[in-house]
Short mmCIF file of C-alpha atoms in Angstrom, two decimals:
data_model
loop_
_atom_site.label_atom_id
_atom_site.label_comp_id
_atom_site.label_asym_id
_atom_site.label_seq_id
_atom_site.Cartn_x
_atom_site.Cartn_y
_atom_site.Cartn_z
CA UNK A 1 2.92 -30.79 -1.92
CA UNK A 2 1.07 -27.52 -1.32
CA UNK A 3 -2.33 -25.76 -2.75
CA UNK A 4 -2.49 -22.36 -3.76
CA UNK A 5 -5.87 -20.46 -3.77
CA UNK A 6 -6.46 -17.28 -5.67
CA UNK A 7 -9.50 -15.87 -4.81
CA UNK A 8 -11.95 -14.30 -7.42
CA UNK A 9 -14.25 -11.89 -5.43
CA UNK A 10 -17.99 -12.28 -6.21
CA UNK A 11 -18.54 -8.44 -6.04
CA UNK A 12 -16.39 -5.30 -6.37
CA UNK A 13 -14.34 -6.53 -9.09
CA UNK A 14 -12.19 -4.00 -10.93
CA UNK A 15 -9.62 -3.96 -13.52
CA UNK A 16 -6.74 -4.25 -11.05
CA UNK A 17 -8.49 -7.47 -9.71
CA UNK A 18 -7.80 -9.27 -13.19
CA UNK A 19 -4.09 -8.04 -13.11
CA UNK A 20 -3.58 -9.51 -9.70
CA UNK A 21 -5.19 -12.75 -10.47
CA UNK A 22 -3.29 -13.27 -14.11
CA UNK A 23 -0.11 -12.08 -12.30
CA UNK A 24 -0.34 -14.37 -9.36
CA UNK A 25 -1.02 -17.52 -11.56
CA UNK A 26 1.59 -16.77 -14.01
CA UNK A 27 4.32 -16.09 -11.67
CA UNK A 28 3.57 -19.05 -9.57
CA UNK A 29 3.42 -21.46 -12.40
CA UNK A 30 6.71 -19.96 -13.65
CA UNK A 31 8.29 -20.50 -10.29
CA UNK A 32 7.24 -23.97 -10.00
CA UNK A 33 8.42 -24.77 -13.47
CA UNK A 34 11.76 -23.52 -12.73
CA UNK A 35 11.85 -25.36 -9.35
CA UNK A 36 10.84 -28.48 -11.12
CA UNK A 37 13.88 -27.87 -13.91
CA UNK A 38 16.47 -27.75 -10.98
CA UNK A 39 15.55 -31.27 -10.15
CA UNK A 40 13.13 -30.84 -7.42
CA UNK A 41 9.81 -32.17 -6.58
CA UNK A 42 6.76 -30.09 -7.50
CA UNK A 43 5.96 -27.55 -4.59
CA UNK A 44 2.33 -26.52 -5.59
CA UNK A 45 0.30 -29.46 -6.45
CA UNK A 46 -2.50 -27.36 -7.36
CA UNK A 47 -2.90 -23.73 -7.91
CA UNK A 48 -6.75 -23.02 -8.37
CA UNK A 49 -8.80 -20.08 -9.11
CA UNK A 50 -11.77 -20.10 -6.49
CA UNK A 51 -14.98 -18.07 -5.86
CA UNK A 52 -18.51 -18.18 -4.69
CA UNK A 53 -20.18 -17.48 -7.88
CA UNK A 54 -19.96 -18.94 -11.30
CA UNK A 55 -18.61 -15.66 -13.09
CA UNK A 56 -17.40 -12.35 -12.04
CA UNK A 57 -17.44 -9.63 -14.45
CA UNK A 58 -16.77 -5.76 -14.76
CA UNK A 59 -17.96 -3.15 -17.22
CA UNK A 60 -20.98 -4.95 -18.03
CA UNK A 61 -19.34 -7.84 -19.08
CA UNK A 62 -16.21 -6.16 -20.61
CA UNK A 63 -13.98 -8.68 -19.02
CA UNK A 64 -15.20 -11.83 -17.14
CA UNK A 65 -13.47 -14.59 -15.27
CA UNK A 66 -14.67 -17.62 -14.34
CA UNK A 67 -13.59 -19.63 -10.99
CA UNK A 68 -12.33 -23.13 -11.57
CA UNK A 69 -13.83 -24.03 -8.04
CA UNK A 70 -16.21 -23.12 -5.75
CA UNK A 71 -14.49 -22.29 -2.36
CA UNK A 72 -16.82 -24.85 -0.43
CA UNK A 73 -15.12 -27.48 -2.46
CA UNK A 74 -11.81 -26.50 -0.90
CA UNK A 75 -11.52 -28.20 2.33
CA UNK A 76 -7.76 -27.25 2.82
CA UNK A 77 -5.45 -24.85 1.27
CA UNK A 78 -1.83 -23.69 2.15
CA UNK A 79 -1.76 -20.28 0.78
CA UNK A 80 -4.60 -17.89 -0.14
CA UNK A 81 -4.26 -14.71 -2.14
CA UNK A 82 -6.83 -12.33 -2.02
CA UNK A 83 -6.56 -9.60 -5.22
CA UNK A 84 -7.35 -5.87 -5.27
CA UNK A 85 -10.90 -5.14 -5.69
CA UNK A 86 -12.99 -1.86 -6.49
CA UNK A 87 -12.11 1.34 -5.07
CA UNK A 88 -15.69 1.44 -3.94
CA UNK A 89 -14.70 0.90 -0.66
CA UNK A 90 -18.23 1.20 1.08
CA UNK A 91 -19.10 -2.34 1.65
CA UNK A 92 -16.18 -4.75 0.98
CA UNK A 93 -18.28 -7.51 2.74
CA UNK A 94 -21.22 -7.26 0.61
CA UNK A 95 -21.98 -10.51 -1.18
CA UNK A 96 -18.53 -11.75 0.22
CA UNK A 97 -19.81 -13.11 3.77
CA UNK A 98 -19.59 -16.87 2.81
CA UNK A 99 -15.94 -15.83 1.64
CA UNK A 100 -15.11 -14.28 4.79
CA UNK A 101 -16.21 -17.09 6.76
CA UNK A 102 -14.20 -19.36 4.56
CA UNK A 103 -11.05 -17.23 4.97
CA UNK A 104 -11.27 -17.35 8.63
CA UNK A 105 -11.78 -20.98 8.92
CA UNK A 106 -8.68 -21.72 6.42
CA UNK A 107 -6.51 -19.46 8.48
CA UNK A 108 -7.41 -21.26 11.83
CA UNK A 109 -6.81 -24.81 9.76
CA UNK A 110 -3.15 -23.41 9.12
CA UNK A 111 -3.40 -21.69 5.70
CA UNK A 112 -1.55 -18.57 5.18
CA UNK A 113 -3.04 -15.48 3.56
CA UNK A 114 -1.82 -12.42 1.29
CA UNK A 115 -3.88 -9.60 0.41
CA UNK A 116 -3.14 -7.32 -2.64
CA UNK A 117 -3.90 -3.68 -2.40
CA UNK A 118 -7.50 -3.22 -1.62
CA UNK A 119 -7.81 -6.85 -0.98
CA UNK A 120 -6.58 -5.89 2.49
CA UNK A 121 -10.14 -4.70 3.05
CA UNK A 122 -11.57 -8.19 2.62
CA UNK A 123 -9.16 -9.64 4.81
CA UNK A 124 -9.68 -6.91 7.39
CA UNK A 125 -13.30 -7.73 7.37
CA UNK A 126 -12.51 -11.16 8.87
CA UNK A 127 -11.12 -9.70 11.97
CA UNK A 128 -7.75 -11.52 11.27
CA UNK A 129 -6.08 -8.23 10.72
CA UNK A 130 -7.19 -6.87 14.17
CA UNK A 131 -3.73 -5.68 16.17
CA UNK A 132 -1.66 -6.50 13.22
CA UNK A 133 0.30 -4.52 10.62
CA UNK A 134 -1.34 -3.70 7.55
CA UNK A 135 0.00 -2.25 4.22
CA UNK A 136 -2.55 -0.86 1.58
CA UNK A 137 -2.40 1.59 -1.43
CA UNK A 138 -1.42 4.89 0.00
CA UNK A 139 -4.81 6.51 -1.29
CA UNK A 140 -7.00 3.85 0.44
CA UNK A 141 -5.17 4.04 4.05
CA UNK A 142 -7.31 6.53 5.59
CA UNK A 143 -10.39 4.86 4.80
CA UNK A 144 -9.03 1.61 6.02
CA UNK A 145 -8.22 3.33 9.26
CA UNK A 146 -11.71 4.66 9.73
CA UNK A 147 -13.39 1.63 8.94
CA UNK A 148 -11.06 -0.92 10.75
CA UNK A 149 -9.65 1.02 13.75
CA UNK A 150 -8.05 -2.08 15.22
CA UNK A 151 -5.94 -2.63 12.31
CA UNK A 152 -2.20 -1.01 12.52
CA UNK A 153 -2.04 0.69 8.97
CA UNK A 154 1.42 1.26 7.69
CA UNK A 155 0.89 3.08 4.29
CA UNK A 156 4.80 3.65 4.04
CA UNK A 157 5.55 -0.08 3.85
CA UNK A 158 5.29 -2.14 0.80
CA UNK A 159 4.83 -5.60 2.33
CA UNK A 160 3.88 -6.67 5.84
CA UNK A 161 4.60 -10.19 7.09
CA UNK A 162 2.74 -11.18 10.44
CA UNK A 163 1.79 -14.50 11.68
CA UNK A 164 1.03 -15.99 8.39
CA UNK A 165 -0.63 -13.04 7.18
CA UNK A 166 0.93 -10.71 4.30
CA UNK A 167 -0.20 -7.57 2.97
CA UNK A 168 1.20 -5.11 0.50
CA UNK A 169 0.70 -1.42 -0.98
CA UNK A 170 -1.20 -0.62 -4.25
CA UNK A 171 -1.09 -0.35 -7.90
CA UNK A 172 1.36 -3.10 -9.45
CA UNK A 173 3.48 -3.36 -6.29
CA UNK A 174 1.63 -6.72 -6.12
CA UNK A 175 4.30 -8.30 -8.09
CA UNK A 176 6.78 -7.31 -5.25
CA UNK A 177 4.76 -9.34 -2.79
CA UNK A 178 4.69 -12.18 -5.21
CA UNK A 179 8.16 -12.24 -5.37
CA UNK A 180 8.43 -11.97 -1.50
CA UNK A 181 6.19 -15.11 -1.49
CA UNK A 182 8.17 -16.85 -4.13
CA UNK A 183 11.38 -16.33 -1.88
CA UNK A 184 9.58 -17.70 1.27
CA UNK A 185 8.10 -20.56 -0.26
CA UNK A 186 10.67 -21.86 -2.82
CA UNK A 187 14.30 -20.07 -2.35
CA UNK A 188 16.00 -16.97 -3.49
CA UNK A 189 17.37 -18.24 -6.35
CA UNK A 190 13.62 -18.79 -7.59
CA UNK A 191 12.63 -15.30 -6.60
CA UNK A 192 15.53 -13.73 -8.50
CA UNK A 193 15.02 -15.96 -11.46
CA UNK A 194 11.28 -14.76 -11.43
CA UNK A 195 12.42 -10.87 -11.18
CA UNK A 196 14.38 -11.31 -14.17
CA UNK A 197 11.91 -13.22 -16.27
CA UNK A 198 9.01 -10.81 -15.51
CA UNK A 199 11.51 -7.83 -15.13
CA UNK A 200 10.26 -6.66 -11.48
CA UNK A 201 12.84 -4.79 -9.12
CA UNK A 202 13.36 -7.14 -6.47
CA UNK A 203 13.55 -6.22 -2.81
CA UNK A 204 11.66 -3.16 -2.84
CA UNK A 205 10.44 -2.12 0.81
CA UNK A 206 8.76 0.88 0.79
CA UNK A 207 5.86 2.89 -1.23
CA UNK A 208 6.80 6.09 0.46
CA UNK A 209 8.14 7.85 -2.67
CA UNK A 210 5.00 6.86 -4.50
CA UNK A 211 2.66 8.38 -2.15
CA UNK A 212 0.87 11.90 -3.15
CA UNK A 213 0.00 13.57 0.15
CA UNK A 214 -3.66 14.46 0.50
CA UNK A 215 -4.70 15.65 3.87
CA UNK A 216 -7.42 13.88 5.45
CA UNK A 217 -10.37 15.92 5.53
CA UNK A 218 -13.50 13.54 5.90
CA UNK A 219 -13.19 13.90 9.92
CA UNK A 220 -15.88 16.49 10.26
CA UNK A 221 -14.08 18.69 12.70
CA UNK A 222 -14.27 22.37 11.65
CA UNK A 223 -11.41 23.34 13.92
CA UNK A 224 -8.78 21.03 12.65
CA UNK A 225 -10.15 21.65 8.96
CA UNK A 226 -9.54 25.23 9.42
CA UNK A 227 -6.13 24.37 10.78
CA UNK A 228 -5.36 22.33 7.68
CA UNK A 229 -6.43 25.08 5.64
CA UNK A 230 -4.05 27.30 7.27
CA UNK A 231 -1.12 25.06 7.41
CA UNK A 232 -1.50 24.38 3.85
CA UNK A 233 -1.77 28.28 2.55
CA UNK A 234 0.87 29.34 4.69
CA UNK A 235 3.55 26.24 4.86
CA UNK A 236 6.27 28.60 3.36
CA UNK A 237 6.30 30.83 6.34
CA UNK A 238 7.52 30.28 9.74
CA UNK A 239 4.49 28.87 11.68
CA UNK A 240 3.84 28.53 15.44
CA UNK A 241 1.59 25.56 16.30
CA UNK A 242 0.98 27.41 19.75
CA UNK A 243 -0.04 30.61 17.82
CA UNK A 244 -2.00 28.56 15.55
CA UNK A 245 -4.20 26.77 18.34
CA UNK A 246 -4.43 30.34 20.10
CA UNK A 247 -5.72 31.73 16.87
CA UNK A 248 -8.37 28.86 16.72
CA UNK A 249 -9.19 29.48 20.57
CA UNK A 250 -8.24 25.82 21.44
CA UNK A 251 -5.70 24.71 24.00
CA UNK A 252 -2.77 23.41 22.75
CA UNK A 253 -2.77 19.98 24.11
CA UNK A 254 -6.51 19.80 22.89
CA UNK A 255 -5.74 20.89 19.73
CA UNK A 256 -2.94 18.33 19.24
CA UNK A 257 -5.35 15.64 20.45
CA UNK A 258 -8.07 16.56 17.86
CA UNK A 259 -5.58 17.08 14.89
CA UNK A 260 -4.18 13.65 15.61
CA UNK A 261 -7.45 11.65 16.02
CA UNK A 262 -8.72 13.76 12.79
CA UNK A 263 -5.67 13.40 10.38
CA UNK A 264 -3.38 10.80 11.92
CA UNK A 265 -0.67 13.13 12.25
CA UNK A 266 0.28 15.73 14.50
CA UNK A 267 0.07 19.38 13.51
CA UNK A 268 3.91 19.55 12.98
CA UNK A 269 4.20 15.96 11.18
CA UNK A 270 1.11 17.44 8.84
CA UNK A 271 3.11 20.67 8.07
CA UNK A 272 6.17 18.67 7.27
CA UNK A 273 4.22 16.55 4.89
CA UNK A 274 2.63 19.67 3.29
CA UNK A 275 6.04 21.07 2.87
CA UNK A 276 7.63 17.82 1.27
CA UNK A 277 5.01 17.32 -1.05
CA UNK A 278 5.36 21.06 -2.71
CA UNK A 279 9.20 19.97 -2.85
CA UNK A 280 8.60 16.81 -4.48
CA UNK A 281 6.43 18.64 -7.17
CA UNK A 282 9.34 21.16 -7.56
CA UNK A 283 11.93 18.64 -8.17
CA UNK A 284 9.51 16.66 -10.75
CA UNK A 285 9.02 19.63 -12.61
CA UNK A 286 11.52 22.43 -12.44
CA UNK A 287 15.23 22.80 -12.74
CA UNK A 288 15.73 24.30 -9.35
CA UNK A 289 18.32 22.89 -7.21
CA UNK A 290 18.13 21.42 -3.65
CA UNK A 291 18.73 24.55 -1.77
CA UNK A 292 16.10 26.54 -3.93
CA UNK A 293 13.65 24.23 -3.43
CA UNK A 294 14.57 23.88 0.49
CA UNK A 295 14.19 27.89 0.86
CA UNK A 296 10.84 27.71 -1.14
CA UNK A 297 9.21 25.39 0.94
CA UNK A 298 10.00 27.18 4.10
CA UNK A 299 13.32 25.32 5.44
CA UNK A 300 16.37 27.19 6.31
CA UNK A 301 18.34 24.22 7.60
CA UNK A 302 19.45 22.05 4.81
CA UNK A 303 20.49 18.93 7.28
CA UNK A 304 17.06 19.16 8.78
CA UNK A 305 15.23 19.27 5.07
CA UNK A 306 17.17 16.42 3.90
CA UNK A 307 16.40 14.52 6.99
CA UNK A 308 12.75 15.04 7.09
CA UNK A 309 12.74 14.55 3.20
CA UNK A 310 14.22 11.21 3.75
CA UNK A 311 12.03 10.20 6.57
CA UNK A 312 8.93 10.86 4.41
CA UNK A 313 9.92 9.73 1.20
CA UNK A 314 12.47 7.06 1.93
CA UNK A 315 14.83 8.68 -0.59
CA UNK A 316 17.30 11.83 -0.49
CA UNK A 317 15.99 14.97 -2.44
CA UNK A 318 18.72 14.40 -4.91
CA UNK A 319 18.07 10.71 -5.59
CA UNK A 320 14.17 11.53 -5.70
CA UNK A 321 15.15 14.52 -8.56
CA UNK A 322 17.10 11.94 -10.51
CA UNK A 323 14.40 9.50 -10.22
CA UNK A 324 11.35 11.73 -11.32
CA UNK A 325 12.96 14.45 -13.47
CA UNK A 326 14.45 13.43 -16.59
CA UNK A 327 15.91 16.82 -17.29
CA UNK A 328 17.78 16.21 -14.15
CA UNK A 329 21.36 18.13 -14.15
CA UNK A 330 23.79 16.65 -11.57
CA UNK A 331 24.32 19.35 -8.94
#
């Protein structure tokens, strides 16, 4: 039988921390119950909430949670779940140093580790994510890239699975990670059962459709910032990146290099994301058809527009409009 540890961070707790902890505990308990009802032996002998301190709280004690056991009392565990932490990302390791050392030791001893949303910041602090793929809430992806440059950030992916380390995107998509783990540790039938009981959409792969593109602006490169301003103000027009680099008095190759370093995108990719973000808003809030929106954001080729839209969002323009515009009329 196995041992499950759900971590309670000592600091940087947030409302979503509680959601992750309670959700993980509840769903794994229900999975184990279903597993035994099928006549199989209990899979997880112990499911424990573990932390460094006796009590963790948010908002001056509005919500509190008490770990059942100190992490130092757990010599060996099989699966560790790190919940999301506060969106104050400045120092995810503060007051969690013992926790980080413990995570590294447990992983080396054979434990698997799964992080939910911003819990990836704690996991990245261990160094265990260096050179590995990592998913995190799209709104925290840029921070993770800057703070932990050795981590391969995959903001479009909902779940990553690499060498016994799992990560997932943000918000309540931790529920999808839980179903993924349930299927991996139990079986497909148990995962489907939990999906039905808790009414979670199973097998969701991407968070692209939920991303709100906000160009990376905290890079300190004034030339790139001027370029971003221009692209965002003139995206409906026909823009030549070559002419833009000349306008800013920077050679094209140097311009591309600086732009990628600052934003994580090539200038063309950045322009595409700006166009598609505008198209998404139009589909969400207006009755304009696909072609009207396409021309409005500066595309003349319908095939190219559809391909770029699907590449960025994971959905076709029509499917996106159906999903997010309740006044959608089939076109």
